[in-house]
Amino acid sequence: MAYEITDNPLRGVEAKQGTNGHYGVFDQGAQVWSWQPDGAEPVIWMSAKSWFAEGQPIRGGVPICFPWFGPGRNGDLYPMHGFARLQNWHMSDVKDTLDRDGRFIVEYTLNESMTGDQAQWPHPYKASFQAKFTPEYLGLELRVENVGTEEIVFDEALHTYLHVGDVSRVSISGLEGATYLDKVSGAEAEVQSGDLTITAETDRVYASTGEVVIHDPALGRDLIVSKSGSAQTVVWNPWVDKAAAMPDFGDDEWHQMLCVEAANALDEPVVLRPGEAHCLKQRITLA
């Protein structure tokens, strides 16, 4: 058998590909936690300090933020990034083609009957998520359908933690000319000039629908992040002080991680009329 059900408290599936390739998804949050193509360094970053406890956030991987981002547009919603990442999603399908072409596809679903009473977002919905692991790319797709009788409004993000060799040497191209909200300084209409480099705590929400490339000289590779159904790109690194203040984040782990996220949040939420659906897609290609 090329894949197996994990015995971690968060359960899920993991698969081996070649001599050191590895793919993994947890049932909690339908959260991807490993994509390491055979012969490559890991692409997805996980904190060694993550609690890995049922009902607690998982630090690293690809958390699905839904139906709000952070504490929501008004700053008063809890838990952070919504309830979906703390719920056990239903694994609806696994397609295993590792022996033939190295592909591994996992599909999950979530709806209001599974998440129970949610006073802060009491709407009928159906969410589905697909993670497609291949030797060349990781494809992620979140689809949300309004199955109720009233309009719904929500935020969403694929909060992707990427493994890098040294974040202080990384540069990110593809955001030049984009307006962004700087959540560290509070500036709301900054414009990116040239490539983005990480030299301090960084938490930016870019008005950008295009592809970005993370140039990582320490690992000698580029990561290409492309997307659709996304109005924004979020870039985050906690740097020294914030990393030290988080109990589920190692003090020095900020050196080797960078979040680059496809999102629709803040002033760009998704609005669905009854019967409508929206797909948020992100692809990470190793180059």
mmCIF file of C-alpha atoms in Angstrom:
data_model
loop_
_atom_site.group_PDB
_atom_site.id
_atom_site.type_symbol
_atom_site.label_atom_id
_atom_site.label_comp_id
_atom_site.label_asym_id
_atom_site.label_seq_id
_atom_site.Cartn_x
_atom_site.Cartn_y
_atom_site.Cartn_z
ATOM 1 C CA MET A 1 0.000 0.000 0.000
ATOM 2 C CA ALA A 2 1.533 3.337 -1.081
ATOM 3 C CA TYR A 3 -0.332 5.418 1.498
ATOM 4 C CA GLU A 4 -1.484 4.847 5.064
ATOM 5 C CA ILE A 5 -3.825 6.321 7.639
ATOM 6 C CA THR A 6 -1.780 8.132 10.268
ATOM 7 C CA ASP A 7 -1.941 7.233 13.963
ATOM 8 C CA ASN A 8 -1.429 10.878 14.941
ATOM 9 C CA PRO A 9 -4.284 12.236 17.130
ATOM 10 C CA LEU A 10 -5.215 14.475 14.177
ATOM 11 C CA ARG A 11 -5.351 11.451 11.850
ATOM 12 C CA GLY A 12 -5.318 11.872 8.082
ATOM 13 C CA VAL A 13 -3.208 10.207 5.391
ATOM 14 C CA GLU A 14 0.416 10.218 4.360
ATOM 15 C CA ALA A 15 2.252 8.720 1.425
ATOM 16 C CA LYS A 16 5.840 7.928 0.479
ATOM 17 C CA GLN A 17 7.182 8.541 -3.025
ATOM 18 C CA GLY A 18 10.605 7.254 -4.068
ATOM 19 C CA THR A 19 13.392 7.206 -1.491
ATOM 20 C CA ASN A 20 12.622 10.388 0.462
ATOM 21 C CA GLY A 21 9.490 11.908 -1.096
ATOM 22 C CA HIS A 22 6.655 12.492 1.329
ATOM 23 C CA TYR A 23 3.068 13.827 1.208
ATOM 24 C CA GLY A 24 0.667 14.315 4.122
ATOM 25 C CA VAL A 25 -2.741 15.725 5.089
ATOM 26 C CA PHE A 26 -4.428 15.859 8.495
ATOM 27 C CA ASP A 27 -8.169 15.281 8.879
ATOM 28 C CA GLN A 28 -8.304 18.260 11.252
ATOM 29 C CA GLY A 29 -8.759 21.273 9.026
ATOM 30 C CA ALA A 30 -8.053 19.139 5.926
ATOM 31 C CA GLN A 31 -4.621 20.602 6.539
ATOM 32 C CA VAL A 32 -1.745 19.707 4.243
ATOM 33 C CA TRP A 33 1.379 19.265 6.344
ATOM 34 C CA SER A 34 3.946 17.743 3.973
ATOM 35 C CA TRP A 35 4.936 18.060 0.341
ATOM 36 C CA GLN A 36 8.464 16.868 -0.288
ATOM 37 C CA PRO A 37 9.038 15.621 -3.837
ATOM 38 C CA ASP A 38 11.505 12.769 -4.099
ATOM 39 C CA GLY A 39 15.070 14.090 -4.099
ATOM 40 C CA ALA A 40 14.103 17.583 -2.887
ATOM 41 C CA GLU A 41 14.164 19.454 0.391
ATOM 42 C CA PRO A 42 10.714 19.831 2.025
ATOM 43 C CA VAL A 43 8.625 22.578 0.440
ATOM 44 C CA ILE A 44 5.996 22.828 3.182
ATOM 45 C CA TRP A 45 7.218 24.040 6.583
ATOM 46 C CA MET A 46 6.050 22.713 9.955
ATOM 47 C CA SER A 47 7.000 23.989 13.383
ATOM 48 C CA ALA A 48 8.637 21.509 15.739
ATOM 49 C CA LYS A 49 6.742 23.310 18.510
ATOM 50 C CA SER A 50 3.272 22.783 17.045
ATOM 51 C CA TRP A 51 0.929 21.262 19.604
ATOM 52 C CA PHE A 52 -0.524 18.575 17.284
ATOM 53 C CA ALA A 53 -3.487 18.328 19.645
ATOM 54 C CA GLU A 54 -7.111 17.879 18.671
ATOM 55 C CA GLY A 55 -8.988 21.179 18.601
ATOM 56 C CA GLN A 56 -5.782 23.260 18.680
ATOM 57 C CA PRO A 57 -4.334 25.164 15.701
ATOM 58 C CA ILE A 58 -1.581 23.382 13.772
ATOM 59 C CA ARG A 59 1.441 25.640 13.314
ATOM 60 C CA GLY A 60 2.639 25.187 9.747
ATOM 61 C CA GLY A 61 1.434 23.328 6.689
ATOM 62 C CA VAL A 62 -1.507 24.886 4.852
ATOM 63 C CA PRO A 63 -4.264 25.939 7.277
ATOM 64 C CA ILE A 64 -7.593 26.671 5.581
ATOM 65 C CA CYS A 65 -8.838 30.029 6.866
ATOM 66 C CA PHE A 66 -12.666 30.098 6.667
ATOM 67 C CA PRO A 67 -15.148 31.742 7.107
ATOM 68 C CA TRP A 68 -13.057 34.669 8.375
ATOM 69 C CA PHE A 69 -9.421 35.704 8.197
ATOM 70 C CA GLY A 70 -7.520 36.613 11.358
ATOM 71 C CA PRO A 71 -10.069 38.038 13.825
ATOM 72 C CA GLY A 72 -12.397 39.077 10.990
ATOM 73 C CA ARG A 73 -12.996 42.432 9.330
ATOM 74 C CA ASN A 74 -14.105 44.060 12.602
ATOM 75 C CA GLY A 75 -11.431 42.377 14.717
ATOM 76 C CA ASP A 76 -13.852 40.649 17.095
ATOM 77 C CA LEU A 77 -14.212 37.075 15.817
ATOM 78 C CA TYR A 78 -12.795 33.968 17.456
ATOM 79 C CA PRO A 79 -11.070 31.570 16.886
ATOM 80 C CA MET A 80 -8.448 33.280 14.764
ATOM 81 C CA HIS A 81 -8.817 32.454 11.068
ATOM 82 C CA GLY A 82 -12.230 30.833 11.543
ATOM 83 C CA PHE A 83 -13.550 27.523 12.791
ATOM 84 C CA ALA A 84 -12.834 25.371 9.723
ATOM 85 C CA ARG A 85 -9.181 24.704 10.576
ATOM 86 C CA LEU A 86 -10.138 23.267 13.984
ATOM 87 C CA GLN A 87 -12.829 20.909 12.653
ATOM 88 C CA ASN A 88 -12.383 17.346 11.460
ATOM 89 C CA TRP A 89 -13.240 17.315 7.764
ATOM 90 C CA HIS A 90 -14.648 14.193 6.100
ATOM 91 C CA MET A 91 -12.190 12.469 3.805
ATOM 92 C CA SER A 92 -14.370 11.746 0.787
ATOM 93 C CA ASP A 93 -11.804 10.235 -1.579
ATOM 94 C CA VAL A 94 -8.172 9.220 -1.999
ATOM 95 C CA LYS A 95 -6.712 8.643 -5.460
ATOM 96 C CA ASP A 96 -3.388 6.841 -5.248
ATOM 97 C CA THR A 97 -1.262 6.728 -8.386
ATOM 98 C CA LEU A 98 2.146 6.861 -6.709
ATOM 99 C CA ASP A 99 3.391 3.699 -8.349
ATOM 100 C CA ARG A 100 2.590 4.990 -11.845
ATOM 101 C CA ASP A 101 3.351 8.709 -11.982
ATOM 102 C CA GLY A 102 3.910 9.942 -8.438
ATOM 103 C CA ARG A 103 0.485 11.585 -8.054
ATOM 104 C CA PHE A 104 -1.554 11.464 -4.867
ATOM 105 C CA ILE A 105 -4.936 13.201 -4.540
ATOM 106 C CA VAL A 106 -6.960 13.623 -1.349
ATOM 107 C CA GLU A 107 -10.452 15.148 -1.180
ATOM 108 C CA TYR A 108 -12.345 16.413 1.869
ATOM 109 C CA THR A 109 -15.757 17.925 2.626
ATOM 110 C CA LEU A 110 -17.218 20.051 5.421
ATOM 111 C CA ASN A 111 -20.703 21.494 6.028
ATOM 112 C CA GLU A 112 -22.789 23.166 8.731
ATOM 113 C CA SER A 113 -24.099 19.874 10.118
ATOM 114 C CA MET A 114 -20.490 18.850 10.857
ATOM 115 C CA THR A 115 -19.412 22.172 12.362
ATOM 116 C CA GLY A 116 -22.539 22.536 14.508
ATOM 117 C CA ASP A 117 -23.921 25.776 15.895
ATOM 118 C CA GLN A 118 -21.679 28.678 14.923
ATOM 119 C CA ALA A 119 -23.229 31.834 16.336
ATOM 120 C CA GLN A 120 -20.705 34.097 14.594
ATOM 121 C CA TRP A 121 -21.453 32.615 11.145
ATOM 122 C CA PRO A 122 -24.782 30.701 11.231
ATOM 123 C CA HIS A 123 -25.166 29.865 7.527
ATOM 124 C CA PRO A 124 -25.828 26.688 5.525
ATOM 125 C CA TYR A 125 -22.852 25.897 3.290
ATOM 126 C CA LYS A 126 -20.901 23.084 1.702
ATOM 127 C CA ALA A 127 -17.111 23.250 1.478
ATOM 128 C CA SER A 128 -14.882 20.848 -0.414
ATOM 129 C CA PHE A 129 -11.104 20.762 -0.555
ATOM 130 C CA GLN A 130 -8.736 18.897 -2.839
ATOM 131 C CA ALA A 131 -4.974 18.518 -2.395
ATOM 132 C CA LYS A 132 -3.142 17.162 -5.436
ATOM 133 C CA PHE A 133 0.450 16.107 -4.766
ATOM 134 C CA THR A 134 2.729 15.501 -7.740
ATOM 135 C CA PRO A 135 6.531 15.457 -8.180
ATOM 136 C CA GLU A 136 6.288 18.824 -9.990
ATOM 137 C CA TYR A 137 3.632 20.765 -8.081
ATOM 138 C CA LEU A 138 1.216 20.877 -5.166
ATOM 139 C CA GLY A 139 -2.298 21.864 -6.249
ATOM 140 C CA LEU A 140 -4.813 23.126 -3.685
ATOM 141 C CA GLU A 141 -8.491 23.884 -4.342
ATOM 142 C CA LEU A 142 -11.119 25.134 -1.889
ATOM 143 C CA ARG A 143 -14.717 25.266 -3.153
ATOM 144 C CA VAL A 144 -17.500 26.828 -1.074
ATOM 145 C CA GLU A 145 -21.176 26.589 -2.075
ATOM 146 C CA ASN A 146 -24.102 28.536 -0.634
ATOM 147 C CA VAL A 147 -26.770 25.884 -0.038
ATOM 148 C CA GLY A 148 -29.048 28.212 1.951
ATOM 149 C CA THR A 149 -31.736 30.683 0.959
ATOM 150 C CA GLU A 150 -29.895 33.920 1.850
ATOM 151 C CA GLU A 151 -26.746 35.617 0.627
ATOM 152 C CA ILE A 152 -23.547 34.710 2.500
ATOM 153 C CA VAL A 153 -20.333 36.710 2.909
ATOM 154 C CA PHE A 154 -17.043 35.149 4.022
ATOM 155 C CA ASP A 155 -13.259 35.433 4.025
ATOM 156 C CA GLU A 156 -10.956 32.631 2.945
ATOM 157 C CA ALA A 157 -7.247 31.955 2.604
ATOM 158 C CA LEU A 158 -4.865 29.087 1.951
ATOM 159 C CA HIS A 159 -2.384 30.045 4.682
ATOM 160 C CA THR A 160 0.637 28.347 3.108
ATOM 161 C CA TYR A 161 3.831 27.996 5.162
ATOM 162 C CA LEU A 162 6.796 27.484 2.831
ATOM 163 C CA HIS A 163 10.177 26.069 3.836
ATOM 164 C CA VAL A 164 13.087 28.289 2.799
ATOM 165 C CA GLY A 165 16.812 28.045 3.394
ATOM 166 C CA ASP A 166 17.291 31.519 4.892
ATOM 167 C CA VAL A 167 14.398 33.999 4.780
ATOM 168 C CA SER A 168 16.752 36.990 5.033
ATOM 169 C CA ARG A 169 18.243 36.006 1.653
ATOM 170 C CA VAL A 170 14.935 35.313 -0.092
ATOM 171 C CA SER A 171 13.432 37.689 -2.661
ATOM 172 C CA ILE A 172 9.880 37.625 -3.985
ATOM 173 C CA SER A 173 9.085 38.831 -7.498
ATOM 174 C CA GLY A 174 5.675 39.408 -9.068
ATOM 175 C CA LEU A 175 4.288 41.962 -6.608
ATOM 176 C CA GLU A 176 5.892 45.090 -8.055
ATOM 177 C CA GLY A 177 3.359 47.923 -8.386
ATOM 178 C CA ALA A 178 0.770 46.200 -6.178
ATOM 179 C CA THR A 179 -0.894 48.184 -3.402
ATOM 180 C CA TYR A 180 -0.751 46.581 0.017
ATOM 181 C CA LEU A 181 -1.942 46.919 3.598
ATOM 182 C CA ASP A 182 1.002 46.758 5.989
ATOM 183 C CA LYS A 183 -0.437 45.170 9.142
ATOM 184 C CA VAL A 184 2.799 45.840 11.067
ATOM 185 C CA SER A 185 2.981 49.604 10.479
ATOM 186 C CA GLY A 186 -0.740 50.129 9.897
ATOM 187 C CA ALA A 187 -0.173 51.823 6.523
ATOM 188 C CA GLU A 188 -3.111 51.028 4.232
ATOM 189 C CA ALA A 189 -1.995 52.076 0.754
ATOM 190 C CA GLU A 190 1.680 51.323 0.296
ATOM 191 C CA VAL A 191 2.911 50.359 -3.192
ATOM 192 C CA GLN A 192 5.484 47.622 -3.717
ATOM 193 C CA SER A 193 8.640 48.814 -5.463
ATOM 194 C CA GLY A 194 10.798 46.088 -6.956
ATOM 195 C CA ASP A 195 11.203 42.641 -5.431
ATOM 196 C CA LEU A 196 10.108 42.116 -1.843
ATOM 197 C CA THR A 197 12.793 41.112 0.657
ATOM 198 C CA ILE A 198 12.244 40.146 4.287
ATOM 199 C CA THR A 199 14.289 42.272 6.698
ATOM 200 C CA ALA A 200 11.937 42.544 9.712
ATOM 201 C CA GLU A 201 8.522 41.351 10.861
ATOM 202 C CA THR A 202 6.395 41.235 7.708
ATOM 203 C CA ASP A 203 2.611 40.994 7.485
ATOM 204 C CA ARG A 204 1.238 42.381 4.247
ATOM 205 C CA VAL A 205 -1.980 41.933 2.295
ATOM 206 C CA TYR A 206 -1.348 42.714 -1.390
ATOM 207 C CA ALA A 207 -4.073 43.556 -3.882
ATOM 208 C CA SER A 208 -2.659 41.099 -6.394
ATOM 209 C CA THR A 209 -4.159 38.330 -8.501
ATOM 210 C CA GLY A 210 -0.971 37.299 -10.275
ATOM 211 C CA GLU A 211 1.792 34.751 -9.911
ATOM 212 C CA VAL A 212 4.709 35.306 -7.562
ATOM 213 C CA VAL A 213 8.121 33.635 -7.464
ATOM 214 C CA ILE A 214 10.088 33.026 -4.271
ATOM 215 C CA HIS A 215 13.794 33.032 -5.115
ATOM 216 C CA ASP A 216 15.657 30.991 -2.497
ATOM 217 C CA PRO A 217 19.454 31.072 -3.047
ATOM 218 C CA ALA A 218 20.218 29.175 0.175
ATOM 219 C CA LEU A 219 18.416 26.081 -1.171
ATOM 220 C CA GLY A 220 19.231 26.852 -4.803
ATOM 221 C CA ARG A 221 15.629 26.812 -5.992
ATOM 222 C CA ASP A 222 12.611 28.911 -6.904
ATOM 223 C CA LEU A 223 9.048 28.316 -5.757
ATOM 224 C CA ILE A 224 6.367 29.550 -8.151
ATOM 225 C CA VAL A 225 3.024 30.355 -6.508
ATOM 226 C CA SER A 226 0.151 30.743 -8.969
ATOM 227 C CA LYS A 227 -3.532 31.034 -8.156
ATOM 228 C CA SER A 228 -7.070 31.778 -9.326
ATOM 229 C CA GLY A 229 -10.217 32.986 -7.614
ATOM 230 C CA SER A 230 -8.030 35.109 -5.335
ATOM 231 C CA ALA A 231 -8.012 38.906 -5.081
ATOM 232 C CA GLN A 232 -5.105 39.098 -2.638
ATOM 233 C CA THR A 233 -1.707 37.679 -1.795
ATOM 234 C CA VAL A 234 -0.639 37.642 1.854
ATOM 235 C CA VAL A 235 3.047 37.559 2.833
ATOM 236 C CA TRP A 236 4.009 36.862 6.458
ATOM 237 C CA ASN A 237 7.071 36.209 8.581
ATOM 238 C CA PRO A 238 7.043 36.871 12.355
ATOM 239 C CA TRP A 239 10.775 37.661 12.677
ATOM 240 C CA VAL A 240 12.500 37.604 16.075
ATOM 241 C CA ASP A 241 10.196 39.071 18.726
ATOM 242 C CA LYS A 242 6.877 37.712 17.503
ATOM 243 C CA ALA A 243 8.333 34.225 17.005
ATOM 244 C CA ALA A 244 9.618 34.252 20.592
ATOM 245 C CA ALA A 245 6.186 35.303 21.862
ATOM 246 C CA MET A 246 4.296 32.399 20.246
ATOM 247 C CA PRO A 247 4.239 29.224 22.384
ATOM 248 C CA ASP A 248 3.796 26.927 19.368
ATOM 249 C CA PHE A 249 6.629 28.492 17.346
ATOM 250 C CA GLY A 250 10.320 27.895 18.012
ATOM 251 C CA ASP A 251 12.328 31.030 18.804
ATOM 252 C CA ASP A 252 14.660 30.577 15.822
ATOM 253 C CA GLU A 253 12.280 28.886 13.386
ATOM 254 C CA TRP A 254 11.438 32.148 11.586
ATOM 255 C CA HIS A 255 14.732 31.803 9.673
ATOM 256 C CA GLN A 256 13.395 28.938 7.554
ATOM 257 C CA MET A 257 9.761 29.802 6.882
ATOM 258 C CA LEU A 258 7.745 32.207 4.795
ATOM 259 C CA CYS A 259 3.978 32.366 4.327
ATOM 260 C CA VAL A 260 2.689 33.239 0.858
ATOM 261 C CA GLU A 261 -1.089 32.887 0.738
ATOM 262 C CA ALA A 262 -3.922 33.099 -1.771
ATOM 263 C CA ALA A 263 -6.725 35.024 -0.047
ATOM 264 C CA ASN A 264 -10.034 36.850 -0.268
ATOM 265 C CA ALA A 265 -10.363 38.830 2.945
ATOM 266 C CA LEU A 266 -10.773 42.221 4.641
ATOM 267 C CA ASP A 267 -12.149 44.517 1.904
ATOM 268 C CA GLU A 268 -12.322 41.677 -0.646
ATOM 269 C CA PRO A 269 -14.647 39.039 0.862
ATOM 270 C CA VAL A 270 -16.508 36.452 -1.201
ATOM 271 C CA VAL A 271 -20.227 37.133 -1.647
ATOM 272 C CA LEU A 272 -22.453 34.246 -2.754
ATOM 273 C CA ARG A 273 -26.133 34.287 -3.558
ATOM 274 C CA PRO A 274 -28.169 31.107 -2.906
ATOM 275 C CA GLY A 275 -26.979 28.299 -5.185
ATOM 276 C CA GLU A 276 -23.712 30.003 -6.118
ATOM 277 C CA ALA A 277 -20.229 28.575 -5.496
ATOM 278 C CA HIS A 278 -16.701 29.949 -5.467
ATOM 279 C CA CYS A 279 -13.362 28.182 -6.045
ATOM 280 C CA LEU A 280 -10.065 29.365 -4.592
ATOM 281 C CA LYS A 281 -7.079 27.638 -6.224
ATOM 282 C CA GLN A 282 -3.368 27.759 -5.530
ATOM 283 C CA ARG A 283 -0.502 25.882 -7.159
ATOM 284 C CA ILE A 284 3.067 25.705 -5.844
ATOM 285 C CA THR A 285 5.610 24.597 -8.409
ATOM 286 C CA LEU A 286 9.182 23.639 -7.586
ATOM 287 C CA ALA A 287 11.646 25.114 -10.087
#
